[in-house]
mmCIF file with all atom_site columns, C-alpha atoms in Angstrom:
data_model
loop_
_atom_site.group_PDB
_atom_site.id
_atom_site.type_symbol
_atom_site.label_atom_id
_atom_site.label_alt_id
_atom_site.label_comp_id
_atom_site.label_asym_id
_atom_site.label_entity_id
_atom_site.label_seq_id
_atom_site.pdbx_PDB_ins_code
_atom_site.Cartn_x
_atom_site.Cartn_y
_atom_site.Cartn_z
_atom_site.occupancy
_atom_site.B_iso_or_equiv
_atom_site.pdbx_formal_charge
_atom_site.auth_seq_id
_atom_site.auth_comp_id
_atom_site.auth_asym_id
_atom_site.auth_atom_id
_atom_site.pdbx_PDB_model_num
ATOM 1   C CA . MET A 1 1   ? 0.000  0.000  0.000   1.00 71.00 ? 83  MET A CA 1
ATOM 2   C CA . ALA A 1 2   ? 1.328  3.434  -0.936  1.00 87.00 ? 84  ALA A CA 1
ATOM 3   C CA . ILE A 1 3   ? 2.202  5.939  1.758   1.00 95.00 ? 85  ILE A CA 1
ATOM 4   C CA . THR A 1 4   ? 1.343  9.600  1.297   1.00 96.00 ? 86  THR A CA 1
ATOM 5   C CA . GLY A 1 5   ? 2.950  12.467 3.128   1.00 97.00 ? 87  GLY A CA 1
ATOM 6   C CA . THR A 1 6   ? 3.464  16.186 3.349   1.00 98.00 ? 88  THR A CA 1
ATOM 7   C CA . ILE A 1 7   ? 6.523  18.124 4.460   1.00 98.00 ? 89  ILE A CA 1
ATOM 8   C CA . THR A 1 8   ? 6.662  21.905 4.826   1.00 98.00 ? 90  THR A CA 1
ATOM 9   C CA . ARG A 1 9   ? 9.222  24.580 5.609   1.00 98.00 ? 91  ARG A CA 1
ATOM 10  C CA . ASP A 1 10  ? 9.108  28.362 5.862   1.00 98.00 ? 92  ASP A CA 1
ATOM 11  C CA . VAL A 1 11  ? 11.977 30.395 4.419   1.00 98.00 ? 93  VAL A CA 1
ATOM 12  C CA . GLU A 1 12  ? 12.266 33.933 5.750   1.00 97.00 ? 94  GLU A CA 1
ATOM 13  C CA . ILE A 1 13  ? 12.992 36.494 3.047   1.00 96.00 ? 95  ILE A CA 1
ATOM 14  C CA . LYS A 1 14  ? 13.929 40.177 3.274   1.00 94.00 ? 96  LYS A CA 1
ATOM 15  C CA . CYS A 1 15  ? 12.620 41.176 -0.173  1.00 95.00 ? 97  CYS A CA 1
ATOM 16  C CA . HIS A 1 16  ? 8.996  41.808 -1.109  1.00 94.00 ? 98  HIS A CA 1
ATOM 17  C CA . ARG A 1 17  ? 7.215  38.471 -1.234  1.00 94.00 ? 99  ARG A CA 1
ATOM 18  C CA . HIS A 1 18  ? 5.540  39.286 -4.552  1.00 94.00 ? 100 HIS A CA 1
ATOM 19  C CA . GLN A 1 19  ? 9.006  39.357 -6.170  1.00 96.00 ? 101 GLN A CA 1
ATOM 20  C CA . VAL A 1 20  ? 9.557  35.681 -5.380  1.00 97.00 ? 102 VAL A CA 1
ATOM 21  C CA . PHE A 1 21  ? 6.023  34.744 -6.431  1.00 97.00 ? 103 PHE A CA 1
ATOM 22  C CA . GLU A 1 22  ? 6.313  36.633 -9.730  1.00 97.00 ? 104 GLU A CA 1
ATOM 23  C CA . LEU A 1 23  ? 9.706  35.060 -10.464 1.00 97.00 ? 105 LEU A CA 1
ATOM 24  C CA . PHE A 1 24  ? 8.355  31.521 -10.117 1.00 97.00 ? 106 PHE A CA 1
ATOM 25  C CA . LYS A 1 25  ? 5.162  32.450 -11.951 1.00 97.00 ? 107 LYS A CA 1
ATOM 26  C CA . HIS A 1 26  ? 6.554  34.307 -14.969 1.00 97.00 ? 108 HIS A CA 1
ATOM 27  C CA . ARG A 1 27  ? 10.350 33.872 -15.021 1.00 97.00 ? 109 ARG A CA 1
ATOM 28  C CA . PRO A 1 28  ? 11.440 30.629 -13.360 1.00 97.00 ? 110 PRO A CA 1
ATOM 29  C CA . HIS A 1 29  ? 14.145 30.359 -16.027 1.00 96.00 ? 111 HIS A CA 1
ATOM 30  C CA . ASP A 1 30  ? 15.879 33.303 -14.280 1.00 97.00 ? 112 ASP A CA 1
ATOM 31  C CA . THR A 1 31  ? 16.619 31.014 -11.324 1.00 97.00 ? 113 THR A CA 1
ATOM 32  C CA . SER A 1 32  ? 19.519 29.589 -13.356 1.00 97.00 ? 114 SER A CA 1
ATOM 33  C CA . VAL A 1 33  ? 21.116 33.052 -13.384 1.00 97.00 ? 115 VAL A CA 1
ATOM 34  C CA . ILE A 1 34  ? 20.365 33.722 -9.701  1.00 97.00 ? 116 ILE A CA 1
ATOM 35  C CA . ASP A 1 35  ? 21.553 30.313 -8.443  1.00 97.00 ? 117 ASP A CA 1
ATOM 36  C CA . PRO A 1 36  ? 23.501 28.471 -11.182 1.00 97.00 ? 118 PRO A CA 1
ATOM 37  C CA . GLU A 1 37  ? 24.966 26.028 -8.655  1.00 97.00 ? 119 GLU A CA 1
ATOM 38  C CA . THR A 1 38  ? 21.446 24.697 -8.045  1.00 97.00 ? 120 THR A CA 1
ATOM 39  C CA . ILE A 1 39  ? 19.576 25.318 -11.309 1.00 98.00 ? 121 ILE A CA 1
ATOM 40  C CA . GLU A 1 40  ? 21.280 24.693 -14.636 1.00 98.00 ? 122 GLU A CA 1
ATOM 41  C CA . ALA A 1 41  ? 18.261 25.572 -16.778 1.00 98.00 ? 123 ALA A CA 1
ATOM 42  C CA . CYS A 1 42  ? 14.496 25.871 -16.852 1.00 98.00 ? 124 CYS A CA 1
ATOM 43  C CA . HIS A 1 43  ? 12.534 25.738 -20.117 1.00 97.00 ? 125 HIS A CA 1
ATOM 44  C CA . LEU A 1 44  ? 8.909  26.180 -21.046 1.00 98.00 ? 126 LEU A CA 1
ATOM 45  C CA . ILE A 1 45  ? 7.858  23.036 -22.933 1.00 98.00 ? 127 ILE A CA 1
ATOM 46  C CA . SER A 1 46  ? 4.247  23.975 -23.644 1.00 98.00 ? 128 SER A CA 1
ATOM 47  C CA . GLY A 1 47  ? 1.666  26.579 -22.663 1.00 98.00 ? 129 GLY A CA 1
ATOM 48  C CA . GLN A 1 48  ? 2.420  29.992 -21.195 1.00 97.00 ? 130 GLN A CA 1
ATOM 49  C CA . TRP A 1 49  ? 4.506  30.922 -18.159 1.00 96.00 ? 131 TRP A CA 1
ATOM 50  C CA . GLY A 1 50  ? 2.330  31.292 -15.082 1.00 95.00 ? 132 GLY A CA 1
ATOM 51  C CA . VAL A 1 51  ? -0.765 29.661 -16.573 1.00 97.00 ? 133 VAL A CA 1
ATOM 52  C CA . PRO A 1 52  ? -2.204 26.372 -15.286 1.00 98.00 ? 134 PRO A CA 1
ATOM 53  C CA . GLY A 1 53  ? -1.518 23.575 -17.746 1.00 98.00 ? 135 GLY A CA 1
ATOM 54  C CA . ALA A 1 54  ? 1.907  24.929 -18.743 1.00 98.00 ? 136 ALA A CA 1
ATOM 55  C CA . VAL A 1 55  ? 4.688  22.335 -18.747 1.00 98.00 ? 137 VAL A CA 1
ATOM 56  C CA . VAL A 1 56  ? 8.136  23.306 -17.477 1.00 98.00 ? 138 VAL A CA 1
ATOM 57  C CA . GLN A 1 57  ? 11.389 21.319 -17.736 1.00 98.00 ? 139 GLN A CA 1
ATOM 58  C CA . TRP A 1 58  ? 13.973 21.815 -14.957 1.00 98.00 ? 140 TRP A CA 1
ATOM 59  C CA . HIS A 1 59  ? 17.664 20.827 -15.040 1.00 98.00 ? 141 HIS A CA 1
ATOM 60  C CA . TYR A 1 60  ? 19.128 21.014 -11.532 1.00 98.00 ? 142 TYR A CA 1
ATOM 61  C CA . TYR A 1 61  ? 21.781 19.601 -9.205  1.00 98.00 ? 143 TYR A CA 1
ATOM 62  C CA . HIS A 1 62  ? 20.625 17.351 -6.371  1.00 97.00 ? 144 HIS A CA 1
ATOM 63  C CA . LEU A 1 63  ? 23.139 15.870 -3.941  1.00 96.00 ? 145 LEU A CA 1
ATOM 64  C CA . GLY A 1 64  ? 25.946 16.505 -6.433  1.00 94.00 ? 146 GLY A CA 1
ATOM 65  C CA . LYS A 1 65  ? 24.164 14.828 -9.343  1.00 97.00 ? 147 LYS A CA 1
ATOM 66  C CA . LYS A 1 66  ? 22.518 16.480 -12.340 1.00 98.00 ? 148 LYS A CA 1
ATOM 67  C CA . GLU A 1 67  ? 18.806 15.645 -12.506 1.00 98.00 ? 149 GLU A CA 1
ATOM 68  C CA . THR A 1 68  ? 15.799 16.692 -14.555 1.00 98.00 ? 150 THR A CA 1
ATOM 69  C CA . ALA A 1 69  ? 12.120 17.119 -13.772 1.00 98.00 ? 151 ALA A CA 1
ATOM 70  C CA . LYS A 1 70  ? 9.210  17.949 -16.005 1.00 98.00 ? 152 LYS A CA 1
ATOM 71  C CA . GLU A 1 71  ? 6.382  19.656 -14.149 1.00 98.00 ? 153 GLU A CA 1
ATOM 72  C CA . ILE A 1 72  ? 2.911  20.833 -14.980 1.00 98.00 ? 154 ILE A CA 1
ATOM 73  C CA . ILE A 1 73  ? 1.632  23.998 -13.370 1.00 98.00 ? 155 ILE A CA 1
ATOM 74  C CA . GLU A 1 74  ? -1.566 22.813 -11.703 1.00 98.00 ? 156 GLU A CA 1
ATOM 75  C CA . GLU A 1 75  ? -2.636 25.981 -9.920  1.00 98.00 ? 157 GLU A CA 1
ATOM 76  C CA . VAL A 1 76  ? -1.795 29.678 -9.787  1.00 98.00 ? 158 VAL A CA 1
ATOM 77  C CA . ASP A 1 77  ? -3.553 31.867 -7.223  1.00 97.00 ? 159 ASP A CA 1
ATOM 78  C CA . ASP A 1 78  ? -2.533 35.532 -7.460  1.00 96.00 ? 160 ASP A CA 1
ATOM 79  C CA . GLU A 1 79  ? -4.434 36.497 -4.331  1.00 94.00 ? 161 GLU A CA 1
ATOM 80  C CA . LEU A 1 80  ? -2.817 33.839 -2.130  1.00 92.00 ? 162 LEU A CA 1
ATOM 81  C CA . HIS A 1 81  ? 0.548  34.035 -3.961  1.00 95.00 ? 163 HIS A CA 1
ATOM 82  C CA . LYS A 1 82  ? 0.352  30.290 -4.534  1.00 98.00 ? 164 LYS A CA 1
ATOM 83  C CA . ILE A 1 83  ? 1.749  28.110 -7.314  1.00 98.00 ? 165 ILE A CA 1
ATOM 84  C CA . VAL A 1 84  ? 1.466  24.322 -7.518  1.00 98.00 ? 166 VAL A CA 1
ATOM 85  C CA . PHE A 1 85  ? 3.955  22.407 -9.658  1.00 98.00 ? 167 PHE A CA 1
ATOM 86  C CA . LYS A 1 86  ? 3.274  18.669 -10.123 1.00 98.00 ? 168 LYS A CA 1
ATOM 87  C CA . VAL A 1 87  ? 6.170  16.511 -11.276 1.00 98.00 ? 169 VAL A CA 1
ATOM 88  C CA . ILE A 1 88  ? 5.108  14.443 -14.294 1.00 98.00 ? 170 ILE A CA 1
ATOM 89  C CA . GLU A 1 89  ? 8.490  13.077 -15.463 1.00 98.00 ? 171 GLU A CA 1
ATOM 90  C CA . GLY A 1 90  ? 12.056 12.923 -14.266 1.00 97.00 ? 172 GLY A CA 1
ATOM 91  C CA . ASP A 1 91  ? 14.572 11.490 -11.848 1.00 97.00 ? 173 ASP A CA 1
ATOM 92  C CA . ILE A 1 92  ? 12.478 12.189 -8.752  1.00 97.00 ? 174 ILE A CA 1
ATOM 93  C CA . LEU A 1 93  ? 9.723  9.877  -10.012 1.00 97.00 ? 175 LEU A CA 1
ATOM 94  C CA . GLU A 1 94  ? 12.200 6.993  -10.012 1.00 95.00 ? 176 GLU A CA 1
ATOM 95  C CA . VAL A 1 95  ? 11.954 7.166  -6.212  1.00 95.00 ? 177 VAL A CA 1
ATOM 96  C CA . TYR A 1 96  ? 8.503  8.616  -5.516  1.00 97.00 ? 178 TYR A CA 1
ATOM 97  C CA . ASP A 1 97  ? 5.189  7.598  -7.079  1.00 97.00 ? 179 ASP A CA 1
ATOM 98  C CA . SER A 1 98  ? 4.029  11.219 -7.178  1.00 97.00 ? 180 SER A CA 1
ATOM 99  C CA . LEU A 1 99  ? 5.306  14.563 -5.955  1.00 98.00 ? 181 LEU A CA 1
ATOM 100 C CA . SER A 1 100 ? 4.056  18.158 -6.014  1.00 98.00 ? 182 SER A CA 1
ATOM 101 C CA . PHE A 1 101 ? 5.770  21.373 -4.949  1.00 98.00 ? 183 PHE A CA 1
ATOM 102 C CA . ILE A 1 102 ? 3.462  24.035 -3.494  1.00 98.00 ? 184 ILE A CA 1
ATOM 103 C CA . LEU A 1 103 ? 4.912  27.518 -3.153  1.00 98.00 ? 185 LEU A CA 1
ATOM 104 C CA . THR A 1 104 ? 3.089  30.200 -1.152  1.00 97.00 ? 186 THR A CA 1
ATOM 105 C CA . THR A 1 105 ? 4.114  33.468 0.465   1.00 96.00 ? 187 THR A CA 1
ATOM 106 C CA . LYS A 1 106 ? 2.916  35.102 3.652   1.00 95.00 ? 188 LYS A CA 1
ATOM 107 C CA . GLU A 1 107 ? 3.585  37.905 6.083   1.00 94.00 ? 189 GLU A CA 1
ATOM 108 C CA . VAL A 1 108 ? 3.623  37.355 9.823   1.00 95.00 ? 190 VAL A CA 1
ATOM 109 C CA . GLY A 1 109 ? 3.958  40.651 11.640  1.00 95.00 ? 191 GLY A CA 1
ATOM 110 C CA . ASP A 1 110 ? 6.846  42.453 9.989   1.00 94.00 ? 192 ASP A CA 1
ATOM 111 C CA . LYS A 1 111 ? 8.418  39.242 8.651   1.00 96.00 ? 193 LYS A CA 1
ATOM 112 C CA . LYS A 1 112 ? 7.947  37.780 5.167   1.00 96.00 ? 194 LYS A CA 1
ATOM 113 C CA . PHE A 1 113 ? 8.115  34.095 4.310   1.00 97.00 ? 195 PHE A CA 1
ATOM 114 C CA . VAL A 1 114 ? 8.002  31.771 1.364   1.00 97.00 ? 196 VAL A CA 1
ATOM 115 C CA . THR A 1 115 ? 6.453  28.462 2.384   1.00 98.00 ? 197 THR A CA 1
ATOM 116 C CA . LEU A 1 116 ? 7.391  25.351 0.456   1.00 98.00 ? 198 LEU A CA 1
ATOM 117 C CA . THR A 1 117 ? 5.188  22.290 0.853   1.00 98.00 ? 199 THR A CA 1
ATOM 118 C CA . ILE A 1 118 ? 5.954  18.981 -0.789  1.00 98.00 ? 200 ILE A CA 1
ATOM 119 C CA . GLU A 1 119 ? 3.115  16.483 -1.125  1.00 98.00 ? 201 GLU A CA 1
ATOM 120 C CA . PHE A 1 120 ? 4.324  13.030 -2.068  1.00 98.00 ? 202 PHE A CA 1
ATOM 121 C CA . GLU A 1 121 ? 3.445  9.381  -2.403  1.00 97.00 ? 203 GLU A CA 1
ATOM 122 C CA . LYS A 1 122 ? 5.962  6.601  -1.922  1.00 95.00 ? 204 LYS A CA 1
ATOM 123 C CA . ALA A 1 123 ? 5.671  2.850  -2.352  1.00 88.00 ? 205 ALA A CA 1
ATOM 124 C CA . ASN A 1 124 ? 6.657  1.881  1.196   1.00 90.00 ? 206 ASN A CA 1
ATOM 125 C CA . ALA A 1 125 ? 8.046  3.121  4.525   1.00 92.00 ? 207 ALA A CA 1
ATOM 126 C CA . SER A 1 126 ? 11.637 2.198  3.641   1.00 94.00 ? 208 SER A CA 1
ATOM 127 C CA . ILE A 1 127 ? 11.763 5.075  1.140   1.00 95.00 ? 209 ILE A CA 1
ATOM 128 C CA . PRO A 1 128 ? 12.799 8.270  2.937   1.00 96.00 ? 210 PRO A CA 1
ATOM 129 C CA . ASP A 1 129 ? 10.649 11.386 2.850   1.00 97.00 ? 211 ASP A CA 1
ATOM 130 C CA . PRO A 1 130 ? 11.897 13.833 0.177   1.00 98.00 ? 212 PRO A CA 1
ATOM 131 C CA . THR A 1 131 ? 13.649 16.129 2.688   1.00 98.00 ? 213 THR A CA 1
ATOM 132 C CA . SER A 1 132 ? 16.698 16.468 0.424   1.00 98.00 ? 214 SER A CA 1
ATOM 133 C CA . TYR A 1 133 ? 14.428 18.058 -2.210  1.00 98.00 ? 215 TYR A CA 1
ATOM 134 C CA . LEU A 1 134 ? 12.917 20.294 0.478   1.00 98.00 ? 216 LEU A CA 1
ATOM 135 C CA . ASP A 1 135 ? 16.456 21.376 1.407   1.00 98.00 ? 217 ASP A CA 1
ATOM 136 C CA . LEU A 1 136 ? 17.336 21.970 -2.248  1.00 98.00 ? 218 LEU A CA 1
ATOM 137 C CA . VAL A 1 137 ? 14.338 24.145 -3.076  1.00 98.00 ? 219 VAL A CA 1
ATOM 138 C CA . CYS A 1 138 ? 14.430 26.034 0.240   1.00 98.00 ? 220 CYS A CA 1
ATOM 139 C CA . GLY A 1 139 ? 18.092 26.840 -0.420  1.00 97.00 ? 221 GLY A CA 1
ATOM 140 C CA . LEU A 1 140 ? 17.084 28.129 -3.842  1.00 98.00 ? 222 LEU A CA 1
ATOM 141 C CA . LEU A 1 141 ? 14.300 30.237 -2.293  1.00 97.00 ? 223 LEU A CA 1
ATOM 142 C CA . ALA A 1 142 ? 16.736 31.769 0.207   1.00 97.00 ? 224 ALA A CA 1
ATOM 143 C CA . ASN A 1 143 ? 19.132 32.628 -2.639  1.00 97.00 ? 225 ASN A CA 1
ATOM 144 C CA . VAL A 1 144 ? 16.303 34.159 -4.679  1.00 97.00 ? 226 VAL A CA 1
ATOM 145 C CA . GLY A 1 145 ? 15.263 36.284 -1.699  1.00 96.00 ? 227 GLY A CA 1
ATOM 146 C CA . ALA A 1 146 ? 18.852 37.451 -1.157  1.00 96.00 ? 228 ALA A CA 1
ATOM 147 C CA . HIS A 1 147 ? 19.176 38.267 -4.853  1.00 96.00 ? 229 HIS A CA 1
ATOM 148 C CA . PHE A 1 148 ? 16.175 40.603 -4.738  1.00 95.00 ? 230 PHE A CA 1
ATOM 149 C CA . VAL A 1 149 ? 17.561 42.388 -1.680  1.00 93.00 ? 231 VAL A CA 1
ATOM 150 C CA . LYS A 1 150 ? 20.835 42.982 -3.533  1.00 89.00 ? 232 LYS A CA 1
ATOM 151 C CA . TYR A 1 151 ? 19.186 43.757 -6.914  1.00 85.00 ? 233 TYR A CA 1
ATOM 152 C CA . PRO A 1 152 ? 15.691 45.138 -6.219  1.00 78.00 ? 234 PRO A CA 1
#
């Protein structure tokens, strides 16, 4: 029987939260310029940037190894600053039966956060939760936030 799970982490950012949301909505390919040690490239395969149904291909480095992931944008909510990317092909699906990245932003008092949630399904309990992917994307989010502070 498959096991489903959810892991979440908040990343505090100093830039305006809409900058991070807009980057992942309209210009995720710019992440390769902001953090080339994590993202090698990001290409639009079909559809339009920031529109549900668009398919995006990522080339990235995970635990020292180059990997790829093809994702479909399932949801974009401008009011909630939320984007849902569902992995439909790639290295990550060799380990997990399904995986989605959910990016949201929020303000708590005078602090701003990007929240990354990973929803996943794995075949059995011996497969670890995808915390290494959580670490990877949260590191990218922190670098994106720092980039916008330096280059508003």
